[in-house]
Short mmCIF file of C-alpha atoms and ligand atoms in Angstrom, two decimals:
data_model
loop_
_atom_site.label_atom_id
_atom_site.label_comp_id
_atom_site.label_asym_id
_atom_site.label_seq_id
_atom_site.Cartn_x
_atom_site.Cartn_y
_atom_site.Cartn_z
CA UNK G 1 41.01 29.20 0.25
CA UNK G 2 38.84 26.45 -0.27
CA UNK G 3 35.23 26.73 -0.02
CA UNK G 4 31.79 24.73 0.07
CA UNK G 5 31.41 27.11 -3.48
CA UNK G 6 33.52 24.38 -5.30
CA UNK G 7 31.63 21.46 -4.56
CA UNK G 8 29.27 19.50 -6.85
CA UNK G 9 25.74 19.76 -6.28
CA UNK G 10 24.89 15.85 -3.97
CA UNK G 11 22.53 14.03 -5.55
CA UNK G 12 19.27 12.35 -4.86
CA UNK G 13 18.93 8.57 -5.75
CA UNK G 14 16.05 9.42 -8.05
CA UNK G 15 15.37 12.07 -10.53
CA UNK G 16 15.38 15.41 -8.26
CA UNK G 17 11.53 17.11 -8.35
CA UNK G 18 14.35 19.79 -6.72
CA UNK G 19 17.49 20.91 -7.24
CA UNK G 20 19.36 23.45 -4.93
CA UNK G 21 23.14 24.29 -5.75
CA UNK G 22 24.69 27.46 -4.23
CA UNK G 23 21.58 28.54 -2.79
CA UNK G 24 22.67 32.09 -0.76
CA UNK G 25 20.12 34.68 1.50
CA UNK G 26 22.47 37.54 3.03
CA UNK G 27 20.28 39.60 4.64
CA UNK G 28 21.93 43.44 5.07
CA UNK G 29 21.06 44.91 8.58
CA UNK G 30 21.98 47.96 10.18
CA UNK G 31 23.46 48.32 14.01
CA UNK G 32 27.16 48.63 14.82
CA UNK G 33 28.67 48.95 11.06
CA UNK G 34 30.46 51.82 10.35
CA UNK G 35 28.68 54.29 7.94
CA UNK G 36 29.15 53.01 4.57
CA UNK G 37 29.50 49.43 5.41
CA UNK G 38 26.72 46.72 5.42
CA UNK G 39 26.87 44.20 8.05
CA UNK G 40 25.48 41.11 6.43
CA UNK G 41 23.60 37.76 7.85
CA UNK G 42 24.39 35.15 5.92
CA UNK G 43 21.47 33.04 6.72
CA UNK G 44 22.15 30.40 3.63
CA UNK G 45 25.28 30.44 2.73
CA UNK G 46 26.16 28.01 -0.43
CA UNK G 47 23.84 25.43 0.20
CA UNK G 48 22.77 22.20 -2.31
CA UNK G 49 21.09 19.54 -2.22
CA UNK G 50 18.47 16.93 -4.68
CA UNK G 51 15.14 15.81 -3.46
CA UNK G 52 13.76 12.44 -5.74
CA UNK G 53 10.25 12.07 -6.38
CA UNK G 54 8.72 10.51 -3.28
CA UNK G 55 11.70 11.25 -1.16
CA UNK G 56 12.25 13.07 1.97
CA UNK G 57 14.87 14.85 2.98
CA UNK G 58 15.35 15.98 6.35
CA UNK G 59 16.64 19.24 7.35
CA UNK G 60 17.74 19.46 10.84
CA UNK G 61 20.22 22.16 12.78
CA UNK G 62 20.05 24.52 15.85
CA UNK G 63 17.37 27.92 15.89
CA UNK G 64 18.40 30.31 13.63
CA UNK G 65 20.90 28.37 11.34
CA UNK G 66 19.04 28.93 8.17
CA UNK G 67 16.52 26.20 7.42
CA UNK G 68 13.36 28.68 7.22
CA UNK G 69 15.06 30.60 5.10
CA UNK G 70 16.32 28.15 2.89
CA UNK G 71 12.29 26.80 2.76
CA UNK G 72 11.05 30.64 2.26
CA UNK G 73 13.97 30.89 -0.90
CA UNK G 74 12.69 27.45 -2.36
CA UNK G 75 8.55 28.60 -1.81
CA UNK G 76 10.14 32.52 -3.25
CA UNK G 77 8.79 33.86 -0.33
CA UNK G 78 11.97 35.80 0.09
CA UNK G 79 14.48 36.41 -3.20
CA UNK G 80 17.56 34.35 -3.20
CA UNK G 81 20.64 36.48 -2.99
CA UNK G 82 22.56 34.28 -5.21
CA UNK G 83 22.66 29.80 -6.42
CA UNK G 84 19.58 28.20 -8.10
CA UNK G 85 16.09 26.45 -7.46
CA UNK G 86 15.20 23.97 -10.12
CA UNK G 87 11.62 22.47 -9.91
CA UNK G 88 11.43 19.09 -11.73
CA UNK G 89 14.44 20.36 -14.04
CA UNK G 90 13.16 23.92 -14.46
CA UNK G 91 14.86 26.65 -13.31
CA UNK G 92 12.38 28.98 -11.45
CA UNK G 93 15.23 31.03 -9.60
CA UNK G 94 14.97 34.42 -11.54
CA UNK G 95 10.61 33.87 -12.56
CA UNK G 96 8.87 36.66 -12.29
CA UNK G 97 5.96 36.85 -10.56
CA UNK G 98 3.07 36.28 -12.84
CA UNK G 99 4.97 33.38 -14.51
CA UNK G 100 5.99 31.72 -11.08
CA UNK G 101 1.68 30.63 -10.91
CA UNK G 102 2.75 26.96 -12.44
CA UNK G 103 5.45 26.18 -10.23
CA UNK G 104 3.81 27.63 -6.90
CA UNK G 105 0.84 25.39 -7.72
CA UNK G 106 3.49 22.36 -7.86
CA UNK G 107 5.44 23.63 -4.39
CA UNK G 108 3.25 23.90 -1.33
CA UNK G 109 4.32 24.44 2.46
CA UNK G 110 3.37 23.47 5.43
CA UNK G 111 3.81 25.76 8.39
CA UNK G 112 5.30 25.48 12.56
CA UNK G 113 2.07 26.97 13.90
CA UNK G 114 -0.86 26.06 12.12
CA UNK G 115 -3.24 28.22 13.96
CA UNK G 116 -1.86 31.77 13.08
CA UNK G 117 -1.30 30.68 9.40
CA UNK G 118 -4.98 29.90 9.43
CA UNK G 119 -7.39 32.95 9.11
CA UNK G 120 -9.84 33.01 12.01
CA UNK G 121 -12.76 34.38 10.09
CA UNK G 122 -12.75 31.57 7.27
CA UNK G 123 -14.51 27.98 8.07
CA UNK G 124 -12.26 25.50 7.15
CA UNK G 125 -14.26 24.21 3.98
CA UNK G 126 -12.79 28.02 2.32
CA UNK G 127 -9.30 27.63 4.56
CA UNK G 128 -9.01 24.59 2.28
CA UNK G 129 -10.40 25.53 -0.99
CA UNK G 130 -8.89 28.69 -1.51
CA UNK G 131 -5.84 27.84 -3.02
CA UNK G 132 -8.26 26.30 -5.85
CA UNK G 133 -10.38 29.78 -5.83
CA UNK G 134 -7.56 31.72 -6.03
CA UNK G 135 -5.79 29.56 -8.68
CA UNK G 136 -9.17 29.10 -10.74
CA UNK G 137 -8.76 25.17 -10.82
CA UNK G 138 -12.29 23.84 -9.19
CA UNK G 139 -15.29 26.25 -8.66
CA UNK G 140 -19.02 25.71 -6.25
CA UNK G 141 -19.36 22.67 -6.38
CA UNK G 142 -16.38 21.04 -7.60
CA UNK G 143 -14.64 22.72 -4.91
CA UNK G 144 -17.15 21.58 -2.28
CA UNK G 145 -16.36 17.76 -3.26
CA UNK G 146 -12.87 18.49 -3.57
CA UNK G 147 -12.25 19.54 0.11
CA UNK G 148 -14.61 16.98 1.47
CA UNK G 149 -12.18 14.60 -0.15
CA UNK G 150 -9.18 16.14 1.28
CA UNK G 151 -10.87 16.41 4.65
CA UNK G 152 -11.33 12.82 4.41
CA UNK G 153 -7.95 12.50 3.22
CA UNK G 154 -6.61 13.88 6.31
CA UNK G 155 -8.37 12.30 8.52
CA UNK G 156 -10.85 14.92 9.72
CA UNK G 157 -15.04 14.37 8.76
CA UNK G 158 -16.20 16.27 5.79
CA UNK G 159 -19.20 17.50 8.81
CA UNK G 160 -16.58 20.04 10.31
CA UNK G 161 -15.88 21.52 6.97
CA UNK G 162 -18.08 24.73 8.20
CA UNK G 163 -16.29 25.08 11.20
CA UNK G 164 -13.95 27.36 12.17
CA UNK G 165 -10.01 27.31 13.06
CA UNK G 166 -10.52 27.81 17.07
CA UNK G 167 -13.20 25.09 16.94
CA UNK G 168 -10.42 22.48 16.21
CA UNK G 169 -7.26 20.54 18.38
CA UNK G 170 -3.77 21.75 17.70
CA UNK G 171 -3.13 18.31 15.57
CA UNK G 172 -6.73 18.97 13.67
CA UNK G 173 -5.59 22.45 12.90
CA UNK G 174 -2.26 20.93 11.07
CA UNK G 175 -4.67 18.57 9.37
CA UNK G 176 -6.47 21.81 8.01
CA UNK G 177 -3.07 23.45 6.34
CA UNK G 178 -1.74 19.64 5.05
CA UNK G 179 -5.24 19.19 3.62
CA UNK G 180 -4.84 23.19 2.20
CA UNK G 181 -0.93 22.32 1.08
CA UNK G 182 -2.68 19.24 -0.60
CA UNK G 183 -5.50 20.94 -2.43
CA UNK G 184 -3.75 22.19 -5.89
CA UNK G 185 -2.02 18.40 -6.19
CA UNK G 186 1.33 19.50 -5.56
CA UNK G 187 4.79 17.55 -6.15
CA UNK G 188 6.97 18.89 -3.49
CA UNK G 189 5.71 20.07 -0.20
CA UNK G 190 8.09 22.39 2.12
CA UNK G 191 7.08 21.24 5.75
CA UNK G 192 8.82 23.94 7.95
CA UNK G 193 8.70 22.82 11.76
CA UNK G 194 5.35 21.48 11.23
CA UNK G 195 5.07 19.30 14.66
CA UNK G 196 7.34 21.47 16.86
CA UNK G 197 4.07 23.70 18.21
CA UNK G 198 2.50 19.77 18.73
CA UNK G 199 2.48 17.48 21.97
CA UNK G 200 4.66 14.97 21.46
CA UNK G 201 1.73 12.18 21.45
CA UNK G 202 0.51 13.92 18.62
CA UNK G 203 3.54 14.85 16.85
CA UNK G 204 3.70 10.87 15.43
CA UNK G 205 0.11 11.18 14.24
CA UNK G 206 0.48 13.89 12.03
CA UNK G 207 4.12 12.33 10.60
CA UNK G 208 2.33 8.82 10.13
CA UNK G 209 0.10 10.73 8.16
CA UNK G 210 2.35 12.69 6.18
CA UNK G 211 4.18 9.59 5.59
CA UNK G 212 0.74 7.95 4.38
CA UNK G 213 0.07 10.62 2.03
CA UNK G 214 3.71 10.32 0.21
CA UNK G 215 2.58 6.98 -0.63
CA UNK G 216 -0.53 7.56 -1.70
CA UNK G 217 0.43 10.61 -3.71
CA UNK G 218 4.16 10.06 -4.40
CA UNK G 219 4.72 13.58 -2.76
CA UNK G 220 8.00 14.57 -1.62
CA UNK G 221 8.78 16.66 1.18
CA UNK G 222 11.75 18.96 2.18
CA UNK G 223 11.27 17.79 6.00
CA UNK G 224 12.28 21.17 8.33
CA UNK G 225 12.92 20.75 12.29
CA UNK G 226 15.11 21.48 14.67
CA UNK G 227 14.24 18.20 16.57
CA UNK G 228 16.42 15.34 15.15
CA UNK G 229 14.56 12.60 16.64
CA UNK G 230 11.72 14.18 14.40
CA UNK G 231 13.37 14.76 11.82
CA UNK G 232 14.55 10.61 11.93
CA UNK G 233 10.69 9.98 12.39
CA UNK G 234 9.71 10.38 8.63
CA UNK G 235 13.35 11.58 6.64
CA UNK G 236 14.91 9.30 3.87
CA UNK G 237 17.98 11.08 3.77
CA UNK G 238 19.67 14.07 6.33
CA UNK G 239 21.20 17.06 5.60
CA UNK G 240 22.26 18.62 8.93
CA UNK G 241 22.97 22.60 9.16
CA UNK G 242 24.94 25.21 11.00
CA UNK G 243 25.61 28.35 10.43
CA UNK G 244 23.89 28.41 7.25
CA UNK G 245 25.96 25.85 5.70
CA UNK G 246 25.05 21.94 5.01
CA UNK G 247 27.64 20.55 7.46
CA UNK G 248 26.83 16.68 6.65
CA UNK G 249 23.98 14.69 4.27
CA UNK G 250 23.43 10.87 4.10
CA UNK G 251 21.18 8.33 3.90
CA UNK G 252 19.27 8.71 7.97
CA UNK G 253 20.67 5.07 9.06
CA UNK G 254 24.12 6.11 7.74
CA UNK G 255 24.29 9.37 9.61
CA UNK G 256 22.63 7.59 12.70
CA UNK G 257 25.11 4.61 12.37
CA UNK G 258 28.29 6.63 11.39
CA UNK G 259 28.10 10.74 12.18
CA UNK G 260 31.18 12.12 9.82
CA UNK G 261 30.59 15.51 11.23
CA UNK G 262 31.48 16.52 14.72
CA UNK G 263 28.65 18.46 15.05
CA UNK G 264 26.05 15.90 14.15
CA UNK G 265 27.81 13.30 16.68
CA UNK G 266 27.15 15.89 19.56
CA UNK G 267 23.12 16.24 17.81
CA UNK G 268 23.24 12.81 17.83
CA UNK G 269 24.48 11.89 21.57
CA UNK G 270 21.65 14.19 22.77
CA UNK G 271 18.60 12.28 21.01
CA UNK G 272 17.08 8.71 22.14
CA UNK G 273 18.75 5.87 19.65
CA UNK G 274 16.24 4.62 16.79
CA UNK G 275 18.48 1.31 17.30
CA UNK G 276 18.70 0.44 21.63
CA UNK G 277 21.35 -2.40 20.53
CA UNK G 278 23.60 0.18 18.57
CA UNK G 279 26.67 1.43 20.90
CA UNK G 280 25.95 4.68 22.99
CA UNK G 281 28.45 7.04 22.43
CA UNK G 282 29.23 9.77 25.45
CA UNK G 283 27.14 12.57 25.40
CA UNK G 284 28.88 15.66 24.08
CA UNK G 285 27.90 18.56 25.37
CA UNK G 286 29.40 21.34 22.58
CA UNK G 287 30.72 24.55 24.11
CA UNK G 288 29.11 28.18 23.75
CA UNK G 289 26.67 28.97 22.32
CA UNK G 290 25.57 28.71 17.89
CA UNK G 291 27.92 32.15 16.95
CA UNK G 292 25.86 34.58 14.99
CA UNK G 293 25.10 34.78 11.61
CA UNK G 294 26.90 38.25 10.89
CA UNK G 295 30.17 38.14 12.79
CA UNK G 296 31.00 33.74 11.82
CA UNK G 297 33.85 32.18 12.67
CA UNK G 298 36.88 31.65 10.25
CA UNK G 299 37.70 28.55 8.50
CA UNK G 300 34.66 25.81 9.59
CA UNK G 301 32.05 27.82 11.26
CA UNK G 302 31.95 25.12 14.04
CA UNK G 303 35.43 25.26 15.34
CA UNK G 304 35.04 27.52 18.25
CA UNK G 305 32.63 24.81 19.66
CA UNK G 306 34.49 21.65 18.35
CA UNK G 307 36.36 19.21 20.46
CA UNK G 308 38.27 17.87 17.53
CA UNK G 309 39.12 21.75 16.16
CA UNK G 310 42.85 21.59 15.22
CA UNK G 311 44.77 24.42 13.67
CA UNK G 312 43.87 24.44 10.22
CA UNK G 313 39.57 24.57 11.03
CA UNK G 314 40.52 28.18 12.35
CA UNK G 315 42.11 28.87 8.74
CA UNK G 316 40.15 27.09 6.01
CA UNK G 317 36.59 26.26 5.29
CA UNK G 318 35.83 22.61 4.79
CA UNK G 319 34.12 21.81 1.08
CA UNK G 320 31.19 19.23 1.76
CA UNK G 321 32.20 16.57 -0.28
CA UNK G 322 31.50 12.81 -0.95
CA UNK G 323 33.44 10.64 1.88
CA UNK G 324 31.63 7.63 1.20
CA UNK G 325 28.53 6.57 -1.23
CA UNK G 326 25.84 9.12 -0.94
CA UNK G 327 27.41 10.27 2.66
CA UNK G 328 28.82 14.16 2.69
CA UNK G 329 30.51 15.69 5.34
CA UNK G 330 32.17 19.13 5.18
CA UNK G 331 35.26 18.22 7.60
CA UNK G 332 38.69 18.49 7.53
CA UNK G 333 38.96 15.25 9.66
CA UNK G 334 37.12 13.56 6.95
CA UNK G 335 39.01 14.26 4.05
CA UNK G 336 40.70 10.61 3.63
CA UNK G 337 37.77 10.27 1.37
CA UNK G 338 36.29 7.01 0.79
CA UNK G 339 37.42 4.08 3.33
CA UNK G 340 38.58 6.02 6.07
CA UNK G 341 39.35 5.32 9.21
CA UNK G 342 36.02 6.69 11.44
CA UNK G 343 37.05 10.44 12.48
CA UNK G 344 36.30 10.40 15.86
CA UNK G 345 38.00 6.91 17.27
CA UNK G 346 40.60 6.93 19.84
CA UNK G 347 40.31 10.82 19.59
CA UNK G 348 39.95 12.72 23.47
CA UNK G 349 37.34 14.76 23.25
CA UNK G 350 35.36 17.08 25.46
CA UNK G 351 32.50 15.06 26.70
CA UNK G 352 30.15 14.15 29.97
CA UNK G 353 28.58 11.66 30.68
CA UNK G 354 25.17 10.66 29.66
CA UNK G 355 22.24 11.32 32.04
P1 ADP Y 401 16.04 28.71 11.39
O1 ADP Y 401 14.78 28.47 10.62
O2 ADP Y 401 17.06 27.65 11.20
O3 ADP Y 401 15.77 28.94 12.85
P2 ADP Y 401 16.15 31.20 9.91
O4 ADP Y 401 16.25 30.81 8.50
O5 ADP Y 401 14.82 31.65 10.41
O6 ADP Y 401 16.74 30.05 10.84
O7 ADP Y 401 17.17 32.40 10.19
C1 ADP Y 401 18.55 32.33 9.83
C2 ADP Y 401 19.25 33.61 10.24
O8 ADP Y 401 18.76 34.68 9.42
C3 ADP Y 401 18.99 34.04 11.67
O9 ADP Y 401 20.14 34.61 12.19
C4 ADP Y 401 17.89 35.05 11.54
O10 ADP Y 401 17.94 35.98 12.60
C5 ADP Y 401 18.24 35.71 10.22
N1 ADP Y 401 17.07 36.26 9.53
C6 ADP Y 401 15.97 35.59 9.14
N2 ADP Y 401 15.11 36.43 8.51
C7 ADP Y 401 15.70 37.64 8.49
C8 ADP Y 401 15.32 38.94 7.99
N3 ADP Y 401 14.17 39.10 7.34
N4 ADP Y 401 16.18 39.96 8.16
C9 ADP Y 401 17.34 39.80 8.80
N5 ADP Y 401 17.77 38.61 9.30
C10 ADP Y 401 16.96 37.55 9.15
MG1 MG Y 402 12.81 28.21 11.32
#
């Protein structure tokens, strides 16, 4: 049987400050299993991917298909169950603690909720400094000036450096942890949800100034929501998930202009069009719900839900591979390779129309 295992790694247009390939988190839980047997989630399941230096990559796909995870494996929050995280062309994958200190200074993350990653005791001014305390790189007063720059950086006033999480809006408190994430000079910053707790008025302030910042700093950002529209906001390139799998990746006017991947075309239908001239597609509404993570359907994950599913989805797993320059889909329907016909013209499929 074929399987996403035998794909090459896609690659980033520039040299990759990361490198994922095979990435894998099964997590064993209890419940129904019969004694002796492990029922697994397989929250990342074979995932890879590049991200160039001042690139970001967006990372889109329904709750609970993996992206956190996938973030949490890259920061080592949790240990990889099997694949490989290379930082800048250094493996860091199997580092042990004390000599993971260099990389984690170099990988910083930015969380959903701001305020309970934020200790409510601690002003801001040591919120943001203590990555440099705790990594010994700027002491008194160095530190001081340092976080008054980042403050500034951020767009808050160096004056509310001494006060305290509660004191400060929902958008200022994501200011605080980007100005925190900032504060050891980092290449690559993980941004997991990091406007989804936000109103959406302020949800494009804080990814102007994330954008901003990657241009100042030539950061690069592995770009986690479940919001696509988001995700479009401030992404280079797309990888879209399901089922802990990378389902599709392109270039984000590619995917927008040309899905591969039935289930990106029914993300797609649902979100407002960057381009109003570009032609509206039906809105798909996909059957059932995402299945779960322990008992997943056979062949491509997505089948049950897929109005295009034909026999041989149920039976074999789809490899994401290249279908046309820097576009991956992992779809029997695109297999043709490069030139082919679009996979979804003429086709009936199971769809209402839009609101
Ligand atoms: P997402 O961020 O896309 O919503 P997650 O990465 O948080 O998804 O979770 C992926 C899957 O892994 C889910 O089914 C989730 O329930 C499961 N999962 C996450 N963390 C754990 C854990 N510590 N133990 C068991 N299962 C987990
Ligand atoms: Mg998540």
């Amino acid at each position: 049987m074929s399987g996403a295992d035998d794909a090459a790694p896609p690659r980033a247009p520039a040299i990759p400050v990361l490198r994922v390939a095979d990435l894998r988190k099964y997590y064993a839980v209890g419940g129904a299993a019969p004694v002796g047997v492990a029922n697994y989630v397989h929250a990342v399941d074979g995932v890879s991917f590049e991200i160039g230096v001042g690139e970001t990559l967006g990372l889109v796909g329904e709750s609970g298909c993996g992206k956190s995870t996938v973030g949490k494996c890259i920061m080592r929050l949790v240990e990889p169950t099997g694949g490989s995280i290379e930082l800048a062309g250094e493996d860091i994958t199997r580092l042990r603690r004390r000599d993971l200190q260099p990389a984690r200074r170099q990988i910083q993350m930015v969380f959903q909720d701001p305020y309970s990653s934020l200790n409510p005791r601690q002003t801001a001014e040591t919120v943001v400094g203590e990555p440099m305390l705790v990594h010994g790189t700027a002491s008194g007063r160095e530190r001081k000036e340092r976080v008054s720059a980042l403050f500034d950086a951020v767009g808050l006033r160096p004056e509310q450096m001494s006060k305290f999480p509660h004191e400060f809006s929902g958008g200022q408190r994501q200011r605080i942890g980007i100005a925190r994430a900032l504060a050891l000079n980092p290449k690559l910053i993980v941004c997991d949800e990091p406007v989804s707790a936000l109103d959406v008025s302020i949800q494009a302030q804080v990814l102007n100034l994330l954008i901003e910042l990657q241009d100042k700093l030539k950061l690069s950002y592995l770009f986690i929501a479940h919001d696509l529209a988001v995700v479009a906001h401030i992404s280079h390139r797309i990888a879209v998930m399901y089922l802990g799998r990378i389902v599709e990746m392109a270039p984000k006017a590619a995917l927008f202009e040309r899905p591969l991947h039935p289930y990106t075309e029914a993300l797609l239908s649902a979100v407002p069009l960057p381009n109003p001239r570009a032609e509206r597609g039906r809105r798909i509404i996909l059957k059932g719900d995402v299945a779960s993570p322990i008992h997943r359907p056979t062949g491509c994950h997505f089948h049950p839900r897929c109005p295009y599913a034909f026999d041989r989805c149920k039976r074999e797993t789809p490899a994401l591979r290249p279908v046309t320059n820097g576009h991956w889909s992992a779809c029997h329907l695109n297999e043709g390779g490069a030139g082919s016909q679009p996979a979804f013209s003429g086709m009936t499929a199971a769809t209402d129309a839009a609101p």
